[in-house]
XYZ file of C-alpha atoms in Angstrom:
318
model
C 27.101 -19.653 -17.097
C 24.033 -18.988 -14.851
C 23.850 -16.110 -12.931
C 24.959 -15.930 -9.655
C 22.087 -16.116 -7.062
C 21.410 -12.478 -5.538
C 23.079 -12.771 -1.133
C 22.264 -10.446 1.483
C 24.644 -7.408 2.304
C 27.838 -7.792 3.698
C 27.977 -7.698 7.543
C 29.549 -4.977 9.101
C 30.962 -5.536 13.249
C 31.487 -2.156 13.396
C 28.373 0.305 13.627
C 28.233 4.188 12.990
C 27.340 6.392 15.902
C 24.761 9.503 14.985
C 25.031 12.737 16.785
C 23.449 15.668 17.160
C 24.178 18.484 19.114
C 21.349 21.110 19.926
C 20.121 20.866 16.730
C 17.304 23.387 15.444
C 15.709 24.250 11.742
C 13.729 27.025 11.032
C 11.632 29.017 8.120
C 11.345 32.538 8.580
C 8.940 32.566 11.675
C 8.207 28.885 11.846
C 9.886 26.396 13.921
C 10.349 23.697 12.639
C 13.009 21.858 14.701
C 13.854 23.477 18.368
C 17.087 22.526 19.599
C 17.387 18.590 19.771
C 20.368 17.029 21.195
C 20.377 12.563 20.810
C 22.512 10.412 20.137
C 21.957 7.450 18.016
C 24.496 3.997 17.655
C 23.864 0.903 16.176
C 20.737 -1.021 15.859
C 17.132 0.068 15.849
C 15.912 3.543 16.798
C 12.041 4.739 16.365
C 11.895 8.293 15.701
C 8.228 8.828 17.382
C 6.176 12.051 17.378
C 2.226 13.460 15.849
C 2.165 14.967 12.154
C 3.764 17.450 12.040
C 5.965 17.334 15.633
C 9.380 17.433 12.893
C 10.515 14.204 12.017
C 10.482 14.657 8.518
C 13.051 17.548 9.388
C 15.320 15.627 11.640
C 15.431 13.183 8.951
C 16.567 15.345 6.092
C 19.206 17.470 8.467
C 20.344 13.623 9.860
C 21.035 12.660 6.062
C 22.583 15.034 5.314
C 20.159 17.200 2.679
C 19.386 19.477 4.713
C 22.105 22.453 6.818
C 20.413 22.585 10.027
C 20.338 26.722 10.935
C 22.057 25.678 14.815
C 23.947 23.233 15.985
C 25.442 19.944 14.326
C 24.894 16.303 12.916
C 27.656 14.160 12.859
C 28.578 10.611 11.879
C 31.284 9.470 14.093
C 32.718 12.807 14.864
C 32.406 14.271 11.016
C 29.760 16.649 9.719
C 26.625 14.901 7.605
C 26.672 18.075 5.800
C 28.675 18.422 2.158
C 30.585 15.912 3.334
C 30.894 13.230 0.218
C 32.160 10.447 1.831
C 30.054 10.917 4.679
C 26.607 10.976 2.167
C 27.600 7.337 0.363
C 27.381 6.063 4.094
C 23.801 7.298 4.348
C 21.160 5.854 2.920
C 17.552 7.552 2.921
C 14.099 6.547 2.265
C 12.476 9.526 2.314
C 8.836 10.137 2.706
C 8.107 11.266 -0.760
C 6.169 9.249 -3.035
C 7.309 10.650 -6.214
C 8.920 8.794 -8.445
C 10.663 8.110 -11.705
C 7.938 6.081 -12.988
C 9.104 5.273 -16.609
C 11.459 3.495 -14.587
C 11.954 -0.006 -13.849
C 12.545 -1.264 -10.776
C 15.238 -2.106 -11.694
C 16.778 0.435 -13.384
C 15.885 2.809 -10.613
C 18.024 0.749 -7.760
C 20.645 0.937 -10.337
C 20.635 4.395 -10.605
C 21.715 5.357 -7.165
C 24.049 2.711 -7.796
C 25.836 4.117 -10.361
C 25.492 7.725 -8.708
C 27.338 6.056 -5.485
C 29.787 4.276 -7.979
C 29.148 0.714 -6.417
C 32.686 -0.970 -7.811
C 30.397 -4.143 -9.171
C 26.408 -2.177 -9.673
C 24.645 -5.261 -11.095
C 25.491 -7.468 -8.911
C 24.672 -4.683 -5.952
C 21.104 -4.158 -7.403
C 20.470 -7.757 -7.851
C 21.563 -8.075 -4.057
C 19.480 -5.133 -3.254
C 16.491 -5.795 -4.542
C 16.077 -9.656 -3.449
C 16.356 -7.899 0.070
C 12.889 -6.267 -0.084
C 11.533 -9.394 -2.454
C 10.742 -7.572 -5.405
C 12.306 -9.555 -8.028
C 9.143 -10.890 -9.908
C 8.178 -6.902 -10.386
C 11.841 -5.374 -10.709
C 10.597 -5.745 -14.992
C 8.205 -3.495 -14.500
C 7.458 0.452 -15.132
C 7.752 2.171 -11.428
C 4.038 3.187 -12.300
C 2.667 0.450 -12.473
C 4.228 -0.069 -8.739
C 0.908 -0.364 -5.447
C 2.533 2.280 -2.553
C 3.778 -0.842 -1.019
C 5.983 -1.458 -3.482
C 6.943 1.435 -3.890
C 8.401 1.231 -0.322
C 10.163 -1.441 -1.120
C 11.456 -0.177 -4.311
C 12.812 2.919 -2.338
C 14.497 0.297 0.570
C 16.151 -1.213 -1.903
C 17.960 1.845 -3.829
C 18.077 2.514 -0.238
C 20.732 -0.446 0.227
C 22.363 -0.670 -2.908
C 25.133 0.973 -1.715
C 25.430 -0.955 1.510
C 25.168 1.881 3.086
C 26.662 1.589 7.665
C 23.197 4.274 8.387
C 19.571 3.520 7.067
C 17.325 6.612 7.370
C 13.332 5.183 6.822
C 10.553 8.324 6.851
C 7.573 6.065 7.472
C 8.940 3.013 5.417
C 5.854 0.260 6.091
C 2.814 3.176 4.436
C 0.725 1.120 2.098
C 2.730 -2.488 2.505
C -0.238 -4.952 3.788
C 0.647 -7.094 6.837
C 2.499 -9.886 5.467
C 4.962 -7.488 3.604
C 5.237 -4.590 6.882
C 6.196 -8.121 8.771
C 9.021 -9.545 5.920
C 10.118 -5.434 6.367
C 10.899 -5.771 9.726
C 12.455 -8.739 9.717
C 15.112 -7.788 6.859
C 15.530 -4.281 9.266
C 15.756 -6.540 12.112
C 18.619 -8.631 10.177
C 20.605 -5.375 8.831
C 20.569 -3.955 12.622
C 22.485 -7.424 13.815
C 25.074 -6.873 11.333
C 25.442 -3.960 12.988
C 23.871 -0.770 11.150
C 21.973 2.090 12.038
C 18.731 2.294 10.999
C 16.475 5.154 11.815
C 13.065 5.309 11.509
C 9.850 6.806 11.603
C 6.519 6.228 11.748
C 2.437 6.428 12.607
C 1.852 3.125 13.990
C 3.050 2.657 17.266
C 2.397 -0.945 17.890
C 5.641 -2.048 14.726
C 7.446 0.997 16.603
C 7.756 -0.918 20.228
C 8.524 -4.831 18.504
C 11.238 -3.578 16.502
C 13.008 -0.823 18.023
C 15.984 -0.649 20.149
C 15.313 3.158 20.675
C 12.725 5.357 21.451
C 13.364 8.806 20.185
C 9.801 10.648 20.805
C 9.312 14.341 19.421
C 6.408 16.706 19.819
C 6.634 20.712 18.648
C 10.262 20.610 16.934
C 11.182 19.465 20.726
C 13.477 16.180 22.120
C 10.158 15.413 24.659
C 11.421 11.551 25.482
C 14.561 9.022 25.183
C 14.746 5.562 25.406
C 13.126 2.420 25.404
C 9.101 3.024 25.717
C 9.069 0.896 29.660
C 12.074 3.289 30.497
C 10.030 6.267 29.329
C 7.158 5.179 31.527
C 8.751 4.609 34.456
C 9.790 8.450 34.312
C 6.608 9.489 35.054
C 5.876 9.777 38.526
C 3.170 12.095 38.064
C 0.781 9.586 35.899
C 0.059 6.241 38.046
C 0.734 3.307 36.919
C -2.601 1.003 35.821
C -3.222 -2.692 36.252
C -5.368 -4.865 34.787
C -6.632 -7.992 38.252
C -8.074 -11.225 38.200
C -9.127 -13.195 41.863
C -11.461 -15.042 43.338
C -12.669 -12.198 45.101
C -12.245 -9.471 43.364
C -14.617 -7.007 46.239
C -12.666 -8.153 48.965
C -8.876 -7.631 47.264
C -10.694 -4.007 46.287
C -11.217 -3.091 50.153
C -7.690 -4.185 50.836
C -5.945 -2.408 47.807
C -7.617 0.684 48.941
C -6.440 0.206 52.483
C -2.721 0.488 50.992
C -0.551 4.721 51.078
C 0.654 3.055 47.095
C -3.124 2.410 45.487
C -4.271 5.609 44.592
C -7.804 3.873 43.194
C -9.733 0.754 42.415
C -12.519 -0.208 40.041
C -14.851 -2.898 39.558
C -15.067 -4.212 36.132
C -17.855 -5.925 36.252
C -17.796 -9.380 38.525
C -15.199 -10.079 36.205
C -11.334 -8.027 37.353
C -10.715 -4.498 38.967
C -8.734 -1.626 37.505
C -5.855 -0.800 39.682
C -4.018 2.681 39.845
C -1.219 2.651 41.310
C 1.811 5.540 42.598
C 4.233 2.621 43.963
C 5.582 -0.121 41.571
C 7.674 -1.223 43.895
C 5.987 -1.386 46.988
C 2.598 -2.081 44.652
C 4.247 -5.811 43.823
C 4.642 -6.762 47.663
C 1.029 -5.612 48.755
C -0.463 -7.504 45.806
C 1.150 -10.581 46.583
C 0.871 -10.755 50.894
C -3.004 -9.279 50.571
C -4.003 -12.298 48.038
C -1.671 -14.950 50.056
C -3.141 -13.978 54.569
C -6.929 -13.390 53.147
C -6.468 -16.825 50.354
C -7.736 -14.708 47.639
C -6.173 -16.257 44.010
C -4.367 -14.403 41.837
C -5.755 -15.029 38.220
C -4.264 -12.314 36.293
C -1.916 -9.351 36.885
C -1.093 -7.230 33.640
C -0.228 -3.809 33.006
C -3.031 -1.566 30.946
C -1.245 1.251 30.638
C 3.047 -0.141 30.021
C 2.654 0.178 25.876
C 5.053 2.964 23.497
C 0.974 4.196 22.492
C 0.293 4.286 25.936
C 3.420 6.672 26.415
C 2.991 8.851 23.100
C -0.356 9.408 24.023
C 0.526 11.138 27.706
C 3.694 12.458 26.206
C 1.755 15.036 23.417
C -0.904 15.683 25.847
C -3.385 13.408 24.160
């Protein structure tokens, strides 16, 4: 009898809500996380912050591995710490690279299936290994794996018991661009099935591509929440920046500087204008009106700071 081909994990229509309320964690006199509150529902949430910001500590508390010094962490209203049923609903991919190097990839994933008391651990192991596209290397020892392969087999181990909540700490580390894209696509599919996914990453453009929600942590504090565009719109003390190309850049620059919504205009050679505006709504009317009234063709209008990298740099004071 031929073995059944691995299939994707069964979808679940109802997602879980992960909630942190006034969570703090300290080690002696060192405060790692300070009074963080956030609510994370189904979909992909990117957890951002510089090194040492407290991201790994937050993920460990979300997983129930680390008790908060103050505050609560719950899934669907039930405390995570010490709740075996909650642990069975969570998959964790830690940033640490230490694995059981003497095991094969299959044995490592099967170990977690057995620990989680999965009803059919062999089939579950096959499915999880197939999801991360590690079938060809599954029978090799982990000691022979590259860093990217280790990441993928950790993800397979976290998925083997079909968790509703998936927590990943820097999951794309060491992956080449192709494997990184494949992992992003897989996480997107899982999110569409209703799972709650939280991942930290220092590669900001990847977060921007797949994260429905962004949570920014700086120096252990919750700095911002929302999608990056929403966060950017809240920054009323920093002008919006645009690159504008037209048929007459010098004339257009003069016209724009005459309006109160424009803080500054700089010529970028003869090719374009760099425009800073304090009033995005007004600027959206002023620019086309000025061009129309003075017979200037607008060739390009591109925001130059409306990206996650720009938002992050602003929030951390870079």
